[in-house]
Tab-separated table of C-alpha atoms and ligand atoms in Angstrom:
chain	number	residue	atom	x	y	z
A	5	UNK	CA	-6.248	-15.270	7.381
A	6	UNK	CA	-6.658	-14.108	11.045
A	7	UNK	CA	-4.851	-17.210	12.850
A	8	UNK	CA	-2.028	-17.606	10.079
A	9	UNK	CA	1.068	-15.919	10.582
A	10	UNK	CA	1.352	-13.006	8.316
A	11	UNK	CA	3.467	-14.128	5.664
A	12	UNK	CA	6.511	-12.131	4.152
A	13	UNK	CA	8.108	-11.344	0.987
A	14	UNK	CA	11.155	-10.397	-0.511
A	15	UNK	CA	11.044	-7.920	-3.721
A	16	UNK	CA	13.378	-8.212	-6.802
A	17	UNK	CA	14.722	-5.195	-5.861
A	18	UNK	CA	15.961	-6.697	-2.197
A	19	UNK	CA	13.437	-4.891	-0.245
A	20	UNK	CA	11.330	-6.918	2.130
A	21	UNK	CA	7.595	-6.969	3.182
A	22	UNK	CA	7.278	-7.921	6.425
A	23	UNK	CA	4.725	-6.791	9.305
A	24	UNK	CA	5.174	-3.499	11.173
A	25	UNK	CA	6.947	-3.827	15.104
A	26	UNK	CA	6.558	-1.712	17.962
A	27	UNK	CA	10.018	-0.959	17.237
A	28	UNK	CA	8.751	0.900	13.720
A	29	UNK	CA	6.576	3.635	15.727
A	30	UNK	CA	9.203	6.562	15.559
A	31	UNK	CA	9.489	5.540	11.354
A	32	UNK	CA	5.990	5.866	11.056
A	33	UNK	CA	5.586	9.192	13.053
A	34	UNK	CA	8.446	10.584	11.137
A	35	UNK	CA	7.041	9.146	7.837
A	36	UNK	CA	3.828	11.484	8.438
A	37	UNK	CA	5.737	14.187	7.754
A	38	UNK	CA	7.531	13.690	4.393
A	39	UNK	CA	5.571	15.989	2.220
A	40	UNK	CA	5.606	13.405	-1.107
A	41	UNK	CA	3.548	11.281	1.809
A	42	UNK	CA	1.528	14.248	3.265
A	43	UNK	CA	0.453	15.276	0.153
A	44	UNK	CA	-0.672	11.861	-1.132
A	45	UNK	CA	-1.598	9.611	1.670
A	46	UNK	CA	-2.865	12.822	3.785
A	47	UNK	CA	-2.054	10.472	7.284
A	48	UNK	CA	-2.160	13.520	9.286
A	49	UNK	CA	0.169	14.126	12.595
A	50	UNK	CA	0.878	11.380	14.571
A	51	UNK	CA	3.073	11.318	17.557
A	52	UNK	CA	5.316	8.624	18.853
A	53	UNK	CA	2.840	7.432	20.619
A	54	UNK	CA	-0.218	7.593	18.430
A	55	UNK	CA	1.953	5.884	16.103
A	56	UNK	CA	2.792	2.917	18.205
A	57	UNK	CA	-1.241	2.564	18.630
A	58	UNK	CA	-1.790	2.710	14.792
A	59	UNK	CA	1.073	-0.670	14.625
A	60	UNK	CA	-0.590	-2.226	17.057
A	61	UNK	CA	-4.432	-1.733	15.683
A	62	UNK	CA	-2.831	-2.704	12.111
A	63	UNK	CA	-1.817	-6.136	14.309
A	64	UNK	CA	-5.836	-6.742	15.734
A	65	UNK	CA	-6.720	-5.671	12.182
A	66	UNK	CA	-5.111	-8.542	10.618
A	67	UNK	CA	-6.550	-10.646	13.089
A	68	UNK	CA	-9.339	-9.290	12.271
A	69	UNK	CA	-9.510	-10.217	9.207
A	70	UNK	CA	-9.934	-6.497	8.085
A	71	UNK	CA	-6.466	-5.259	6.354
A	72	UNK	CA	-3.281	-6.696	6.279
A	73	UNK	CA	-0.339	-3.843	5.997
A	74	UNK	CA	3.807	-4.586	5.832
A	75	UNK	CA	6.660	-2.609	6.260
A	76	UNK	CA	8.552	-2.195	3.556
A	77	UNK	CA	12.496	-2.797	4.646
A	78	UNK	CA	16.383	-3.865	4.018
A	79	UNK	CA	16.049	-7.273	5.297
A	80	UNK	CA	17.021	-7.354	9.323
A	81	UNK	CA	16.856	-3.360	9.150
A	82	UNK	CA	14.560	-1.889	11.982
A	83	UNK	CA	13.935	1.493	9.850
A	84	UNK	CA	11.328	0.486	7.297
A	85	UNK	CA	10.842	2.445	3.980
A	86	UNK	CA	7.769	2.078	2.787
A	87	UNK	CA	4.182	0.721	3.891
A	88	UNK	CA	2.560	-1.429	1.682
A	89	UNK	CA	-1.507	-2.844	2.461
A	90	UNK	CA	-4.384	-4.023	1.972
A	91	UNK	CA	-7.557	-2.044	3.699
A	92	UNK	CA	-11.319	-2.502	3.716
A	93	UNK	CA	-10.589	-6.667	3.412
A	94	UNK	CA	-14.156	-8.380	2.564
A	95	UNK	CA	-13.141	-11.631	2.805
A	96	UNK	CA	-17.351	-12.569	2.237
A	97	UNK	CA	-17.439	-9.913	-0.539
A	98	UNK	CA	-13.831	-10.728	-2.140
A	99	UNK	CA	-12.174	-7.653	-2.249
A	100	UNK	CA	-9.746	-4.830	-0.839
A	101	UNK	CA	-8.248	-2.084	-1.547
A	102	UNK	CA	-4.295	-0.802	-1.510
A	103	UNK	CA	-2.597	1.721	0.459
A	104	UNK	CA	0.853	2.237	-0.184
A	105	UNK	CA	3.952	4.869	0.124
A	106	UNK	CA	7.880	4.994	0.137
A	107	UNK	CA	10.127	7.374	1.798
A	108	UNK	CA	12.331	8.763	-0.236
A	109	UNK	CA	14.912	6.111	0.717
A	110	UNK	CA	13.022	3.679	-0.785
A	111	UNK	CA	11.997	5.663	-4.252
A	112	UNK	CA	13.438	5.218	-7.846
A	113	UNK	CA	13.962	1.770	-7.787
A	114	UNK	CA	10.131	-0.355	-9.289
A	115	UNK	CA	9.868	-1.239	-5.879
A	116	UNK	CA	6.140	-0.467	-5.582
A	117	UNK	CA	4.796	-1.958	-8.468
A	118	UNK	CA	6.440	-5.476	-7.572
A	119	UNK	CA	5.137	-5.021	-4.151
A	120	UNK	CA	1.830	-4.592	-5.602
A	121	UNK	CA	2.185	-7.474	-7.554
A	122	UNK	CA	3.419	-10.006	-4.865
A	123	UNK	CA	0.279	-8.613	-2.558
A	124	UNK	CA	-2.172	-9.053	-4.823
A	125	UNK	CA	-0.758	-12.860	-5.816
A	126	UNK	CA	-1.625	-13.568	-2.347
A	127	UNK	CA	-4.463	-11.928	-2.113
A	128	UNK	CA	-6.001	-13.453	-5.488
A	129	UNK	CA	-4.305	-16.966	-5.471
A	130	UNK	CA	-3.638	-17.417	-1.640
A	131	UNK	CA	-6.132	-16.015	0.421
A	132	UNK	CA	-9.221	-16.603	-2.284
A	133	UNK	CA	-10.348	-12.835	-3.158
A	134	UNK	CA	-12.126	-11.362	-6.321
A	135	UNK	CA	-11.003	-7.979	-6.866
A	136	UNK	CA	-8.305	-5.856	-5.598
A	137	UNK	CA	-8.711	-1.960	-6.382
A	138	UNK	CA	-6.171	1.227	-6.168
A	139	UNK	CA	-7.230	4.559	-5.955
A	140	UNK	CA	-4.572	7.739	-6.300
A	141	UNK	CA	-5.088	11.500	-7.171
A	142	UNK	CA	-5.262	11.985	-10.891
A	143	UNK	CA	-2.536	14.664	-10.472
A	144	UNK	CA	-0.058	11.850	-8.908
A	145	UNK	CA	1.639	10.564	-12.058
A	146	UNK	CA	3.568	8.529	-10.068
A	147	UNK	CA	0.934	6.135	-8.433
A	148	UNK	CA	-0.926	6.051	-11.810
A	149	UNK	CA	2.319	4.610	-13.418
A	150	UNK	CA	2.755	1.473	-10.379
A	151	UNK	CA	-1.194	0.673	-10.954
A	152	UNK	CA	-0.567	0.406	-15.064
A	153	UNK	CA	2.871	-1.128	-14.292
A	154	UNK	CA	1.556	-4.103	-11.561
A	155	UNK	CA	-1.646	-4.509	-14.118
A	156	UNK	CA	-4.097	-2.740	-12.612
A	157	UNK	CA	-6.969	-1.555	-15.662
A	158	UNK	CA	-7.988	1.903	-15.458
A	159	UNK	CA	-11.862	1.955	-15.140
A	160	UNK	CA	-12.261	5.154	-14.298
A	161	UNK	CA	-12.419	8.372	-12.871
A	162	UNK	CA	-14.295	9.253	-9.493
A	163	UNK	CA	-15.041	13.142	-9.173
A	164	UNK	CA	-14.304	14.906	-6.329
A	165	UNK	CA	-13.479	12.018	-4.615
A	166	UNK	CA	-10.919	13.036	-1.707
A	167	UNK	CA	-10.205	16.038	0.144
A	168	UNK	CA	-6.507	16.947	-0.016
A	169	UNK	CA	-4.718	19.678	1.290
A	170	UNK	CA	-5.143	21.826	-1.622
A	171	UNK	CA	-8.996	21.288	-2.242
A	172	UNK	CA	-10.949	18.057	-3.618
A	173	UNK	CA	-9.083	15.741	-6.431
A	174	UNK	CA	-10.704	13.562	-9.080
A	175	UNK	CA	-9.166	10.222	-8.575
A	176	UNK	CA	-8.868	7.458	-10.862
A	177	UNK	CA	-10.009	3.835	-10.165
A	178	UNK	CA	-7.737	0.920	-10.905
A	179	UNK	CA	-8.672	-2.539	-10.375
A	180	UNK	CA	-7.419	-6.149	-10.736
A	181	UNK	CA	-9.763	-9.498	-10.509
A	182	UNK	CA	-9.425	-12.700	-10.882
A	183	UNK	CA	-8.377	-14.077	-14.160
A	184	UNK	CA	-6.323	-10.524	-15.304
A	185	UNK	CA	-3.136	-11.276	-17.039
A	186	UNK	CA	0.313	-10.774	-14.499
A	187	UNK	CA	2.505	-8.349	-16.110
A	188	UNK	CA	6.157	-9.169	-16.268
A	189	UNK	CA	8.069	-6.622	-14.502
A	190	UNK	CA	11.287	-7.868	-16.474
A	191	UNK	CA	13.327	-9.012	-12.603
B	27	COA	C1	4.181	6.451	-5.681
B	27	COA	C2	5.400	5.764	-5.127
B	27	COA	C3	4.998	4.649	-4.184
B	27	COA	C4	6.184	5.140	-6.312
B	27	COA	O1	7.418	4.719	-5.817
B	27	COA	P1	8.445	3.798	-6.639
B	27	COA	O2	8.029	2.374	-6.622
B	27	COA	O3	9.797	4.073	-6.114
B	27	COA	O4	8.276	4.307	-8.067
B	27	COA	P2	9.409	4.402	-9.165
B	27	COA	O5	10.316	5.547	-8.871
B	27	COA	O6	10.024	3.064	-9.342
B	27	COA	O7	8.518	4.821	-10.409
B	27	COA	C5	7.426	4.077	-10.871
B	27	COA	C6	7.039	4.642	-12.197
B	27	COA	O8	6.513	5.970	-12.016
B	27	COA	C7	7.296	6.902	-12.719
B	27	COA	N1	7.435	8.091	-11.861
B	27	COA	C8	8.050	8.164	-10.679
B	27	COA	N2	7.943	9.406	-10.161
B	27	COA	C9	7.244	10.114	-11.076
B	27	COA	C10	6.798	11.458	-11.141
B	27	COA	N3	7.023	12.313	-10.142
B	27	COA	N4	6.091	11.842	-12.237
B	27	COA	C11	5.844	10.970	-13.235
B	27	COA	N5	6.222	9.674	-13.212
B	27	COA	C12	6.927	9.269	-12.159
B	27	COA	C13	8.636	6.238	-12.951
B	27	COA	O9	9.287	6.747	-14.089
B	27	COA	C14	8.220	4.787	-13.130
B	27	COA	O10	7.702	4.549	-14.400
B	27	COA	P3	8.559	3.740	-15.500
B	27	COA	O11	8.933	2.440	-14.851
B	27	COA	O12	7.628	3.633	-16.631
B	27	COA	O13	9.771	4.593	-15.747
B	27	COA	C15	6.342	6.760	-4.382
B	27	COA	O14	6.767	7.731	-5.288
B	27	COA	C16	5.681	7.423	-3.194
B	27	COA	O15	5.455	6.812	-2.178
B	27	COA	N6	5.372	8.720	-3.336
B	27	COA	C17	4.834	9.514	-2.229
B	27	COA	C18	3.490	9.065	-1.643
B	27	COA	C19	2.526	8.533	-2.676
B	27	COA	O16	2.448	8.976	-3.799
B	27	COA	N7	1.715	7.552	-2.229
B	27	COA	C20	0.733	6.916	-3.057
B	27	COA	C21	-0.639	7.415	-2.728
B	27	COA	S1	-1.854	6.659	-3.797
């Protein structure tokens, strides 16, 4: 994974996935403080110049062999959308876990659950893992519907589990391994 080129993807929905650029930093900064993505992802402030850091730890990472995270984007655009990725990678363990958001922008449009999908085909078929898990607030409806729409079998529900801004949420536990039936997304 480290030494390959970090592949790209287009979605049905013309959106790319493609990996973040110094260019991105003042997106990503900005992106901190939509409140959908506050709320959710809780990434905390970052300045312009934190946020440049973050892209280019995200670019050792995937060297790394530790996460691999894209920018969602119009192809050719330099203002991404989205962030779509794959943290805690245990390539000797087979398995990861998601992160993902849109910006407005991006919303409305099944992009998310087709990014999900094309991620975790490379993850399962490409790059060899086991299981591929996504965890979201039980109060984000939202998230819940991309994890049941990209096939991802609710197992469960972890109490307490994360500290948001409003107090500690149960969050449920999707996962995906390999053999699960791909859902058609109907593109
Ligand atoms: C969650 C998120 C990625 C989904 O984005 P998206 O791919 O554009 O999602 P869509 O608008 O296509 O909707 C996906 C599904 O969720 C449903 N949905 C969307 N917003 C919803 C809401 N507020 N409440 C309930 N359902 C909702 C849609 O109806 C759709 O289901 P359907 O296909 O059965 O109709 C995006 O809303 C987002 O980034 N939100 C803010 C940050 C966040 O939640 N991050 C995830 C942290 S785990």
């Amino acid at each position: 994974m480290g030494r390959a080129e970090q592949p790209a993807f287009r979605l049905a929905c013309g959106l790319e996935l493609r990996p973040w650029c110094a260019e991105d930093a003042q997106v990503l900064a900005d992106a901190c403080r939509d409140p959908d993505v506050q709320r959710w992802n809780r990434p905390g402030e970052l300045s312009l110049e934190a946020a440049r850091a973050r892209i280019g730890r995200w670019e050792k990472r995937w060297q790394d062999e530790a996460a691999a995270i894209w920018a969602i984007a119009e192809p050719g655009a330099t203002s991404p959308v989205g962030l779509i990725g794959l943290s805690d990678v245990d390539l000797g363990g087979g398995s990861a876990e998601f992160l993902y958001w849109l910006l407005p922008g991006g919303r409305g449009r099944g992009a998310m659950a087709d990014a999900v999908l094309r991620i975790s085909r490379w993850a399962l078929d490409d790059l060899g893992l086991h299981r591929l898990r996504i965890t979201h607030s039980v109060a984000n409806t939202a998230s819940c519907r991309v994890a049941e729409k990209a096939g991802f079998t609710l197992e469960g529900t972890m109490r307490s589990a994360l500290l948001h801004h409003d107090g500690w949420h149960d969050e449920h536990l999707h996962a995906r391994v390999q053999g699960d039936d791909w859902p058609d997304l109907g593109r």
